[in-house]
Amino acid sequence: MNSLKDKVALVTGGGSGIGLAITTAMLEEGMCVAICGRDSHKIEKAESELKQYSSRLMSTPADVAKKTDVDKWVKAATKQFGRIDVLVNNAGVARWSDVENITDEHFDYQLNVNLRGPLYCSQAVIPHMKKHCSGYIINISSICGKFGFAGTAAYSASKFGLMALSDSLREELEQYNIKVTAICPGYVSTPMVTDAPVPREQMIQPEDIARAILFLLNLSEYAVIKEIVVTRKGEG
Ligand code: NAP
């Protein structure tokens, strides 16, 4: 992608944590950003924190697990900014349970938000990106998209699925000059993490993930990075 100025990005879950850091970094680069989330107070709070960029930021309450919400959000963003250059599938939820205690509701919730959400959002933006023969889809997976750990089966299944979705999208969209990368972080200091075995200041910071995304967007046309695994110092 050439200069990032005035490029248009959609960031799911842009109202907090990693999504907010990504949104902030993109706005600082001069990009236009459309964010969504289920909790309108959360995205309004983010909007007020970023009010100096208000002309290039729009926020919409939307649940990525609901196709109608996604389609409305993408339509509104396209109407406001005229095009879509980047989609960051960042929204996610994490519930932990031993396999024998995973309920249908738990499993469906994990898969609907973390996997069906990125599917719906990708489906909604692909026609716009194909039209311009350019684009970038970045999926925020997890180290749990590479390995399963005790208690993470449902979450890991959703993130492994997201890795597979990323691979298929990359192969299908390459001919349209649309790149796809999955990012797999370990513990990142965000509201999602409440019981990490390390102090917050020793975790990966949300801004680190935002920097990785800007790095990807600044690569030359023929450079393809399939995945970035971000681990904490000492994690090996
Ligand atoms: P976070 O602060 O809890 O952010 C998650 C965001 O996703 C929130 O803004 C939330 O907003 C939004 N969201 C959740 N469900 C949604 C839905 N159905 N529709 C729309 N938005 C939804 O957590 P985070 O750590 O920044 O997580 C961001 C991503 O990073 C997730 O995909 C997570 O799995 C991944 N990740 C996190 C870590 C970590 O250690 N923090 C590590 C690896 C990967 P609402 O609640 O308002 O909907």
PDB file of C-alpha atoms and ligand atoms in Angstrom:
ATOM      1  CA  MET A   1       0.000   0.000   0.000  1.00  0.00           C
ATOM      2  CA  ASN A   2       1.445   3.438  -0.850  1.00  0.00           C
ATOM      3  CA  SER A   3       0.921   6.308   1.593  1.00  0.00           C
ATOM      4  CA  LEU A   4      -1.562   5.424   4.319  1.00  0.00           C
ATOM      5  CA  LYS A   5      -3.004   8.941   4.385  1.00  0.00           C
ATOM      6  CA  ASP A   6      -6.733   8.917   3.574  1.00  0.00           C
ATOM      7  CA  LYS A   7      -6.818   5.116   3.255  1.00  0.00           C
ATOM      8  CA  VAL A   8      -9.980   3.679   4.811  1.00  0.00           C
ATOM      9  CA  ALA A   9      -9.913   0.940   7.453  1.00  0.00           C
ATOM     10  CA  LEU A  10     -12.659  -0.974   9.218  1.00  0.00           C
ATOM     11  CA  VAL A  11     -11.705  -2.228  12.689  1.00  0.00           C
ATOM     12  CA  THR A  12     -14.082  -4.538  14.539  1.00  0.00           C
ATOM     13  CA  GLY A  13     -14.002  -4.143  18.305  1.00  0.00           C
ATOM     14  CA  GLY A  14     -12.225  -0.811  17.828  1.00  0.00           C
ATOM     15  CA  GLY A  15     -13.603   0.607  21.077  1.00  0.00           C
ATOM     16  CA  SER A  16     -11.175  -1.030  23.495  1.00  0.00           C
ATOM     17  CA  GLY A  17      -7.916  -2.909  23.971  1.00  0.00           C
ATOM     18  CA  ILE A  18      -6.024  -3.923  20.828  1.00  0.00           C
ATOM     19  CA  GLY A  19      -8.727  -2.528  18.519  1.00  0.00           C
ATOM     20  CA  LEU A  20      -8.528   0.909  20.138  1.00  0.00           C
ATOM     21  CA  ALA A  21      -4.718   0.935  19.815  1.00  0.00           C
ATOM     22  CA  ILE A  22      -4.999  -0.038  16.134  1.00  0.00           C
ATOM     23  CA  THR A  23      -7.636   2.652  15.528  1.00  0.00           C
ATOM     24  CA  THR A  24      -5.513   5.309  17.254  1.00  0.00           C
ATOM     25  CA  ALA A  25      -2.382   4.367  15.304  1.00  0.00           C
ATOM     26  CA  MET A  26      -4.260   4.441  12.001  1.00  0.00           C
ATOM     27  CA  LEU A  27      -5.825   7.838  12.743  1.00  0.00           C
ATOM     28  CA  GLU A  28      -2.384   9.189  13.675  1.00  0.00           C
ATOM     29  CA  GLU A  29      -1.210   8.055  10.211  1.00  0.00           C
ATOM     30  CA  GLY A  30      -3.988  10.094   8.560  1.00  0.00           C
ATOM     31  CA  MET A  31      -6.257   7.143   7.797  1.00  0.00           C
ATOM     32  CA  CYS A  32     -10.063   7.137   8.025  1.00  0.00           C
ATOM     33  CA  VAL A  33     -11.369   4.479  10.409  1.00  0.00           C
ATOM     34  CA  ALA A  34     -14.797   2.927  10.974  1.00  0.00           C
ATOM     35  CA  ILE A  35     -15.122   0.958  14.193  1.00  0.00           C
ATOM     36  CA  CYS A  36     -17.873  -1.241  15.588  1.00  0.00           C
ATOM     37  CA  GLY A  37     -18.735  -3.011  18.811  1.00  0.00           C
ATOM     38  CA  ARG A  38     -21.827  -4.228  20.633  1.00  0.00           C
ATOM     39  CA  ASP A  39     -21.651  -1.802  23.562  1.00  0.00           C
ATOM     40  CA  SER A  40     -22.484   1.695  22.316  1.00  0.00           C
ATOM     41  CA  HIS A  41     -21.071   3.296  25.515  1.00  0.00           C
ATOM     42  CA  LYS A  42     -17.685   1.693  24.833  1.00  0.00           C
ATOM     43  CA  ILE A  43     -17.463   3.005  21.279  1.00  0.00           C
ATOM     44  CA  GLU A  44     -18.798   6.438  22.278  1.00  0.00           C
ATOM     45  CA  LYS A  45     -16.072   6.610  24.951  1.00  0.00           C
ATOM     46  CA  ALA A  46     -13.463   5.744  22.324  1.00  0.00           C
ATOM     47  CA  GLU A  47     -14.909   8.410  20.015  1.00  0.00           C
ATOM     48  CA  SER A  48     -14.640  11.042  22.717  1.00  0.00           C
ATOM     49  CA  GLU A  49     -11.014  10.016  23.511  1.00  0.00           C
ATOM     50  CA  LEU A  50     -10.233  10.417  19.811  1.00  0.00           C
ATOM     51  CA  LYS A  51     -12.307  13.525  19.185  1.00  0.00           C
ATOM     52  CA  GLN A  52      -9.434  15.400  17.530  1.00  0.00           C
ATOM     53  CA  TYR A  53      -9.822  12.916  14.653  1.00  0.00           C
ATOM     54  CA  SER A  54     -13.630  13.051  14.540  1.00  0.00           C
ATOM     55  CA  SER A  55     -13.808  13.925  10.833  1.00  0.00           C
ATOM     56  CA  ARG A  56     -11.989  10.670   9.990  1.00  0.00           C
ATOM     57  CA  LEU A  57     -13.583   8.386  12.597  1.00  0.00           C
ATOM     58  CA  MET A  58     -17.018   6.833  12.584  1.00  0.00           C
ATOM     59  CA  SER A  59     -18.441   4.349  15.041  1.00  0.00           C
ATOM     60  CA  THR A  60     -21.443   2.081  14.762  1.00  0.00           C
ATOM     61  CA  PRO A  61     -22.972  -0.287  17.296  1.00  0.00           C
ATOM     62  CA  ALA A  62     -22.860  -3.675  15.588  1.00  0.00           C
ATOM     63  CA  ASP A  63     -22.510  -7.312  16.584  1.00  0.00           C
ATOM     64  CA  VAL A  64     -20.122  -9.064  14.174  1.00  0.00           C
ATOM     65  CA  ALA A  65     -21.925 -12.349  14.781  1.00  0.00           C
ATOM     66  CA  LYS A  66     -25.048 -10.862  13.136  1.00  0.00           C
ATOM     67  CA  LYS A  67     -24.851 -10.640   9.362  1.00  0.00           C
ATOM     68  CA  THR A  68     -27.440  -7.853   9.148  1.00  0.00           C
ATOM     69  CA  ASP A  69     -25.446  -5.709  11.637  1.00  0.00           C
ATOM     70  CA  VAL A  70     -22.233  -6.290   9.681  1.00  0.00           C
ATOM     71  CA  ASP A  71     -23.814  -5.453   6.350  1.00  0.00           C
ATOM     72  CA  LYS A  72     -25.331  -2.229   7.737  1.00  0.00           C
ATOM     73  CA  TRP A  73     -22.001  -1.182   9.279  1.00  0.00           C
ATOM     74  CA  VAL A  74     -20.021  -1.826   6.093  1.00  0.00           C
ATOM     75  CA  LYS A  75     -22.643  -0.013   4.009  1.00  0.00           C
ATOM     76  CA  ALA A  76     -22.552   3.005   6.340  1.00  0.00           C
ATOM     77  CA  ALA A  77     -18.727   3.101   6.288  1.00  0.00           C
ATOM     78  CA  THR A  78     -18.623   2.883   2.490  1.00  0.00           C
ATOM     79  CA  LYS A  79     -21.196   5.654   2.229  1.00  0.00           C
ATOM     80  CA  GLN A  80     -19.208   7.900   4.578  1.00  0.00           C
ATOM     81  CA  PHE A  81     -15.672   7.245   3.305  1.00  0.00           C
ATOM     82  CA  GLY A  82     -16.291   6.105  -0.289  1.00  0.00           C
ATOM     83  CA  ARG A  83     -14.127   2.960  -0.287  1.00  0.00           C
ATOM     84  CA  ILE A  84     -12.584   0.269   1.930  1.00  0.00           C
ATOM     85  CA  ASP A  85      -8.850  -0.429   1.876  1.00  0.00           C
ATOM     86  CA  VAL A  86      -8.317  -2.409   5.075  1.00  0.00           C
ATOM     87  CA  LEU A  87     -10.389  -4.701   7.286  1.00  0.00           C
ATOM     88  CA  VAL A  88      -9.059  -5.676  10.705  1.00  0.00           C
ATOM     89  CA  ASN A  89     -11.044  -8.559  12.170  1.00  0.00           C
ATOM     90  CA  ASN A  90     -10.139  -7.802  15.758  1.00  0.00           C
ATOM     91  CA  ALA A  91     -13.370  -8.267  17.760  1.00  0.00           C
ATOM     92  CA  GLY A  92     -13.198 -11.331  19.938  1.00  0.00           C
ATOM     93  CA  VAL A  93     -14.333 -12.915  23.175  1.00  0.00           C
ATOM     94  CA  ALA A  94     -12.607 -15.418  25.438  1.00  0.00           C
ATOM     95  CA  ARG A  95     -14.319 -17.847  27.792  1.00  0.00           C
ATOM     96  CA  TRP A  96     -12.373 -20.607  29.471  1.00  0.00           C
ATOM     97  CA  SER A  97     -13.590 -24.097  30.420  1.00  0.00           C
ATOM     98  CA  ASP A  98     -12.382 -27.672  30.605  1.00  0.00           C
ATOM     99  CA  VAL A  99     -13.548 -29.610  27.549  1.00  0.00           C
ATOM    100  CA  GLU A 100     -15.942 -31.782  29.565  1.00  0.00           C
ATOM    101  CA  ASN A 101     -17.778 -28.702  30.833  1.00  0.00           C
ATOM    102  CA  ILE A 102     -18.104 -26.770  27.545  1.00  0.00           C
ATOM    103  CA  THR A 103     -21.791 -26.125  26.894  1.00  0.00           C
ATOM    104  CA  ASP A 104     -23.409 -25.670  23.490  1.00  0.00           C
ATOM    105  CA  GLU A 105     -24.000 -22.026  24.369  1.00  0.00           C
ATOM    106  CA  HIS A 106     -20.323 -21.485  25.265  1.00  0.00           C
ATOM    107  CA  PHE A 107     -19.051 -23.209  22.108  1.00  0.00           C
ATOM    108  CA  ASP A 108     -21.497 -21.393  19.822  1.00  0.00           C
ATOM    109  CA  TYR A 109     -20.680 -18.015  21.405  1.00  0.00           C
ATOM    110  CA  GLN A 110     -16.936 -18.493  20.862  1.00  0.00           C
ATOM    111  CA  LEU A 111     -17.326 -19.615  17.277  1.00  0.00           C
ATOM    112  CA  ASN A 112     -19.995 -17.079  16.358  1.00  0.00           C
ATOM    113  CA  VAL A 113     -18.000 -14.045  17.499  1.00  0.00           C
ATOM    114  CA  ASN A 114     -14.423 -15.163  16.777  1.00  0.00           C
ATOM    115  CA  LEU A 115     -14.964 -17.048  13.515  1.00  0.00           C
ATOM    116  CA  ARG A 116     -18.380 -16.311  12.016  1.00  0.00           C
ATOM    117  CA  GLY A 117     -17.777 -12.577  12.692  1.00  0.00           C
ATOM    118  CA  PRO A 118     -14.585 -12.435  10.561  1.00  0.00           C
ATOM    119  CA  LEU A 119     -16.352 -14.522   7.900  1.00  0.00           C
ATOM    120  CA  TYR A 120     -19.284 -12.075   7.685  1.00  0.00           C
ATOM    121  CA  CYS A 121     -17.018  -9.013   7.723  1.00  0.00           C
ATOM    122  CA  SER A 122     -14.751 -10.469   5.026  1.00  0.00           C
ATOM    123  CA  GLN A 123     -17.748 -11.356   2.875  1.00  0.00           C
ATOM    124  CA  ALA A 124     -19.057  -7.803   3.231  1.00  0.00           C
ATOM    125  CA  VAL A 125     -15.800  -6.053   2.231  1.00  0.00           C
ATOM    126  CA  ILE A 126     -14.501  -8.388  -0.491  1.00  0.00           C
ATOM    127  CA  PRO A 127     -16.738  -6.994  -3.279  1.00  0.00           C
ATOM    128  CA  HIS A 128     -15.509  -3.434  -2.502  1.00  0.00           C
ATOM    129  CA  MET A 129     -11.862  -4.506  -2.445  1.00  0.00           C
ATOM    130  CA  LYS A 130     -12.235  -6.549  -5.647  1.00  0.00           C
ATOM    131  CA  LYS A 131     -13.714  -3.511  -7.368  1.00  0.00           C
ATOM    132  CA  HIS A 132     -10.500  -1.537  -6.661  1.00  0.00           C
ATOM    133  CA  CYS A 133      -8.276  -4.586  -7.147  1.00  0.00           C
ATOM    134  CA  SER A 134      -6.550  -3.793  -3.851  1.00  0.00           C
ATOM    135  CA  GLY A 135      -7.017  -4.353  -0.150  1.00  0.00           C
ATOM    136  CA  TYR A 136      -5.759  -5.882   3.069  1.00  0.00           C
ATOM    137  CA  ILE A 137      -7.578  -8.169   5.519  1.00  0.00           C
ATOM    138  CA  ILE A 138      -5.845  -8.644   8.864  1.00  0.00           C
ATOM    139  CA  ASN A 139      -7.178 -11.218  11.286  1.00  0.00           C
ATOM    140  CA  ILE A 140      -6.305 -10.975  14.965  1.00  0.00           C
ATOM    141  CA  SER A 141      -5.937 -14.607  15.908  1.00  0.00           C
ATOM    142  CA  SER A 142      -3.924 -15.693  18.954  1.00  0.00           C
ATOM    143  CA  ILE A 143      -1.165 -17.955  20.116  1.00  0.00           C
ATOM    144  CA  CYS A 144      -4.250 -20.090  20.887  1.00  0.00           C
ATOM    145  CA  GLY A 145      -4.710 -20.269  17.110  1.00  0.00           C
ATOM    146  CA  LYS A 146      -1.424 -22.193  16.979  1.00  0.00           C
ATOM    147  CA  PHE A 147      -1.724 -24.388  20.100  1.00  0.00           C
ATOM    148  CA  GLY A 148      -4.440 -25.644  22.388  1.00  0.00           C
ATOM    149  CA  PHE A 149      -3.926 -25.224  26.139  1.00  0.00           C
ATOM    150  CA  ALA A 150      -5.844 -26.544  29.142  1.00  0.00           C
ATOM    151  CA  GLY A 151      -9.103 -24.613  29.393  1.00  0.00           C
ATOM    152  CA  THR A 152      -8.849 -22.934  25.981  1.00  0.00           C
ATOM    153  CA  ALA A 153     -10.453 -25.572  23.702  1.00  0.00           C
ATOM    154  CA  ALA A 154     -13.433 -23.508  22.522  1.00  0.00           C
ATOM    155  CA  TYR A 155     -11.385 -20.317  22.148  1.00  0.00           C
ATOM    156  CA  SER A 156      -8.552 -22.221  20.417  1.00  0.00           C
ATOM    157  CA  ALA A 157     -10.998 -23.916  18.055  1.00  0.00           C
ATOM    158  CA  SER A 158     -12.308 -20.491  17.021  1.00  0.00           C
ATOM    159  CA  LYS A 159      -8.799 -19.108  16.508  1.00  0.00           C
ATOM    160  CA  PHE A 160      -7.538 -22.234  14.659  1.00  0.00           C
ATOM    161  CA  GLY A 161     -10.587 -21.776  12.436  1.00  0.00           C
ATOM    162  CA  LEU A 162      -9.602 -18.158  11.890  1.00  0.00           C
ATOM    163  CA  MET A 163      -6.139 -19.295  10.751  1.00  0.00           C
ATOM    164  CA  ALA A 164      -7.774 -21.604   8.188  1.00  0.00           C
ATOM    165  CA  LEU A 165     -10.106 -18.819   7.051  1.00  0.00           C
ATOM    166  CA  SER A 166      -7.053 -16.566   6.620  1.00  0.00           C
ATOM    167  CA  ASP A 167      -5.244 -19.160   4.478  1.00  0.00           C
ATOM    168  CA  SER A 168      -8.261 -19.705   2.218  1.00  0.00           C
ATOM    169  CA  LEU A 169      -8.895 -15.976   1.859  1.00  0.00           C
ATOM    170  CA  ARG A 170      -5.218 -15.381   1.009  1.00  0.00           C
ATOM    171  CA  GLU A 171      -5.300 -17.942  -1.797  1.00  0.00           C
ATOM    172  CA  GLU A 172      -8.664 -16.800  -3.159  1.00  0.00           C
ATOM    173  CA  LEU A 173      -7.902 -13.079  -3.084  1.00  0.00           C
ATOM    174  CA  GLU A 174      -4.274 -12.950  -4.186  1.00  0.00           C
ATOM    175  CA  GLN A 175      -5.356 -12.556  -7.839  1.00  0.00           C
ATOM    176  CA  TYR A 176      -7.241  -9.382  -6.849  1.00  0.00           C
ATOM    177  CA  ASN A 177      -4.186  -7.880  -5.155  1.00  0.00           C
ATOM    178  CA  ILE A 178      -5.813  -8.321  -1.734  1.00  0.00           C
ATOM    179  CA  LYS A 179      -3.444  -9.436   1.016  1.00  0.00           C
ATOM    180  CA  VAL A 180      -4.380 -11.446   4.109  1.00  0.00           C
ATOM    181  CA  THR A 181      -2.328 -11.797   7.297  1.00  0.00           C
ATOM    182  CA  ALA A 182      -3.107 -13.429  10.645  1.00  0.00           C
ATOM    183  CA  ILE A 183      -1.542 -12.025  13.816  1.00  0.00           C
ATOM    184  CA  CYS A 184      -1.085 -14.414  16.739  1.00  0.00           C
ATOM    185  CA  PRO A 185      -0.258 -12.657  20.004  1.00  0.00           C
ATOM    186  CA  GLY A 186       0.410 -14.121  23.426  1.00  0.00           C
ATOM    187  CA  TYR A 187      -0.832 -12.188  26.497  1.00  0.00           C
ATOM    188  CA  VAL A 188      -1.624  -8.582  25.595  1.00  0.00           C
ATOM    189  CA  SER A 189      -2.426  -6.093  28.354  1.00  0.00           C
ATOM    190  CA  THR A 190      -6.124  -5.372  27.631  1.00  0.00           C
ATOM    191  CA  PRO A 191      -9.460  -5.630  29.489  1.00  0.00           C
ATOM    192  CA  MET A 192      -9.805  -9.188  28.105  1.00  0.00           C
ATOM    193  CA  VAL A 193      -6.953 -10.443  30.275  1.00  0.00           C
ATOM    194  CA  THR A 194      -7.918 -10.646  33.934  1.00  0.00           C
ATOM    195  CA  ASP A 195      -5.936 -13.602  35.249  1.00  0.00           C
ATOM    196  CA  ALA A 196      -2.575 -13.645  33.463  1.00  0.00           C
ATOM    197  CA  PRO A 197       0.365 -15.146  35.360  1.00  0.00           C
ATOM    198  CA  VAL A 198       2.501 -12.076  34.603  1.00  0.00           C
ATOM    199  CA  PRO A 199       2.263  -8.404  35.594  1.00  0.00           C
ATOM    200  CA  ARG A 200       0.621  -6.137  33.012  1.00  0.00           C
ATOM    201  CA  GLU A 201       3.778  -4.132  32.347  1.00  0.00           C
ATOM    202  CA  GLN A 202       5.562  -7.353  31.304  1.00  0.00           C
ATOM    203  CA  MET A 203       2.883  -8.309  28.769  1.00  0.00           C
ATOM    204  CA  ILE A 204       2.767  -7.413  25.084  1.00  0.00           C
ATOM    205  CA  GLN A 205       1.183  -3.951  24.822  1.00  0.00           C
ATOM    206  CA  PRO A 206      -1.795  -3.227  22.503  1.00  0.00           C
ATOM    207  CA  GLU A 207       0.379  -0.606  20.760  1.00  0.00           C
ATOM    208  CA  ASP A 208       2.819  -3.394  19.769  1.00  0.00           C
ATOM    209  CA  ILE A 209       0.064  -5.051  17.746  1.00  0.00           C
ATOM    210  CA  ALA A 210      -0.885  -1.699  16.220  1.00  0.00           C
ATOM    211  CA  ARG A 211       2.759  -1.197  15.148  1.00  0.00           C
ATOM    212  CA  ALA A 212       2.817  -4.661  13.563  1.00  0.00           C
ATOM    213  CA  ILE A 213      -0.244  -3.699  11.533  1.00  0.00           C
ATOM    214  CA  LEU A 214       1.287  -0.440  10.302  1.00  0.00           C
ATOM    215  CA  PHE A 215       4.394  -2.439   9.351  1.00  0.00           C
ATOM    216  CA  LEU A 216       2.231  -4.792   7.250  1.00  0.00           C
ATOM    217  CA  LEU A 217       0.391  -1.926   5.569  1.00  0.00           C
ATOM    218  CA  ASN A 218       3.692  -0.274   4.646  1.00  0.00           C
ATOM    219  CA  LEU A 219       5.131  -3.304   2.830  1.00  0.00           C
ATOM    220  CA  SER A 220       5.665  -3.165  -0.907  1.00  0.00           C
ATOM    221  CA  GLU A 221       3.093  -4.743  -3.221  1.00  0.00           C
ATOM    222  CA  TYR A 222       4.780  -8.121  -3.720  1.00  0.00           C
ATOM    223  CA  ALA A 223       5.737  -8.805  -0.100  1.00  0.00           C
ATOM    224  CA  VAL A 224       3.309 -11.223   1.548  1.00  0.00           C
ATOM    225  CA  ILE A 225       3.420 -12.036   5.250  1.00  0.00           C
ATOM    226  CA  LYS A 226       1.095 -14.899   6.101  1.00  0.00           C
ATOM    227  CA  GLU A 227       1.274 -14.645   9.868  1.00  0.00           C
ATOM    228  CA  ILE A 228       3.011 -12.813  12.658  1.00  0.00           C
ATOM    229  CA  VAL A 229       3.447 -14.579  15.988  1.00  0.00           C
ATOM    230  CA  VAL A 230       4.065 -12.123  18.829  1.00  0.00           C
ATOM    231  CA  THR A 231       5.340 -13.649  22.054  1.00  0.00           C
ATOM    232  CA  ARG A 232       6.435 -12.120  25.324  1.00  0.00           C
ATOM    233  CA  LYS A 233      10.114 -11.999  26.256  1.00  0.00           C
ATOM    234  CA  GLY A 234      10.871 -15.193  28.182  1.00  0.00           C
ATOM    235  CA  GLU A 235       8.046 -17.160  26.555  1.00  0.00           C
ATOM    236  CA  GLY A 236      10.400 -18.726  24.023  1.00  0.00           C
TER     237      GLY A 236
HETATM  238  P1  NAP B   1     -11.034  -6.457  24.547  1.00  0.00           P
HETATM  239  O1  NAP B   1     -10.436  -5.215  25.080  1.00  0.00           O
HETATM  240  O2  NAP B   1     -12.028  -7.195  25.336  1.00  0.00           O
HETATM  241  O3  NAP B   1     -11.598  -6.103  23.117  1.00  0.00           O
HETATM  242  C1  NAP B   1     -12.478  -6.909  22.412  1.00  0.00           C
HETATM  243  C2  NAP B   1     -13.331  -5.980  21.569  1.00  0.00           C
HETATM  244  O4  NAP B   1     -14.169  -6.789  20.753  1.00  0.00           O
HETATM  245  C3  NAP B   1     -14.234  -5.094  22.409  1.00  0.00           C
HETATM  246  O5  NAP B   1     -14.161  -3.781  21.918  1.00  0.00           O
HETATM  247  C4  NAP B   1     -15.612  -5.681  22.217  1.00  0.00           C
HETATM  248  O6  NAP B   1     -16.594  -4.665  22.272  1.00  0.00           O
HETATM  249  C5  NAP B   1     -15.475  -6.255  20.819  1.00  0.00           C
HETATM  250  N1  NAP B   1     -16.424  -7.325  20.589  1.00  0.00           N
HETATM  251  C6  NAP B   1     -16.570  -8.484  21.289  1.00  0.00           C
HETATM  252  N2  NAP B   1     -17.561  -9.211  20.771  1.00  0.00           N
HETATM  253  C7  NAP B   1     -18.052  -8.501  19.736  1.00  0.00           C
HETATM  254  C8  NAP B   1     -19.094  -8.736  18.814  1.00  0.00           C
HETATM  255  N3  NAP B   1     -19.847  -9.830  18.863  1.00  0.00           N
HETATM  256  N4  NAP B   1     -19.339  -7.783  17.870  1.00  0.00           N
HETATM  257  C9  NAP B   1     -18.590  -6.653  17.807  1.00  0.00           C
HETATM  258  N5  NAP B   1     -17.598  -6.389  18.653  1.00  0.00           N
HETATM  259  C10 NAP B   1     -17.338  -7.308  19.602  1.00  0.00           C
HETATM  260  O7  NAP B   1      -9.906  -7.540  24.208  1.00  0.00           O
HETATM  261  P2  NAP B   1      -8.594  -7.498  23.310  1.00  0.00           P
HETATM  262  O8  NAP B   1      -7.566  -8.203  24.072  1.00  0.00           O
HETATM  263  O9  NAP B   1      -8.329  -6.143  22.814  1.00  0.00           O
HETATM  264  O10 NAP B   1      -9.040  -8.464  22.122  1.00  0.00           O
HETATM  265  C11 NAP B   1      -8.945  -8.104  20.759  1.00  0.00           C
HETATM  266  C12 NAP B   1      -8.628  -9.356  19.948  1.00  0.00           C
HETATM  267  O11 NAP B   1      -7.325  -9.820  20.291  1.00  0.00           O
HETATM  268  C13 NAP B   1      -9.568 -10.528  20.193  1.00  0.00           C
HETATM  269  O12 NAP B   1      -9.881 -11.165  18.978  1.00  0.00           O
HETATM  270  C14 NAP B   1      -8.750 -11.458  21.065  1.00  0.00           C
HETATM  271  O13 NAP B   1      -9.145 -12.800  20.924  1.00  0.00           O
HETATM  272  C15 NAP B   1      -7.370 -11.204  20.505  1.00  0.00           C
HETATM  273  N6  NAP B   1      -6.271 -11.576  21.392  1.00  0.00           N
HETATM  274  C16 NAP B   1      -6.163 -10.996  22.621  1.00  0.00           C
HETATM  275  C17 NAP B   1      -5.084 -11.378  23.437  1.00  0.00           C
HETATM  276  C18 NAP B   1      -4.892 -10.786  24.802  1.00  0.00           C
HETATM  277  O14 NAP B   1      -4.076 -11.347  25.560  1.00  0.00           O
HETATM  278  N7  NAP B   1      -5.565  -9.683  25.146  1.00  0.00           N
HETATM  279  C19 NAP B   1      -4.171 -12.323  22.978  1.00  0.00           C
HETATM  280  C20 NAP B   1      -4.327 -12.883  21.725  1.00  0.00           C
HETATM  281  C21 NAP B   1      -5.376 -12.494  20.930  1.00  0.00           C
HETATM  282  P3  NAP B   1     -18.088  -4.964  22.813  1.00  0.00           P
HETATM  283  O15 NAP B   1     -17.955  -5.749  24.059  1.00  0.00           O
HETATM  284  O16 NAP B   1     -18.660  -3.615  22.967  1.00  0.00           O
HETATM  285  O17 NAP B   1     -18.774  -5.728  21.731  1.00  0.00           O
END
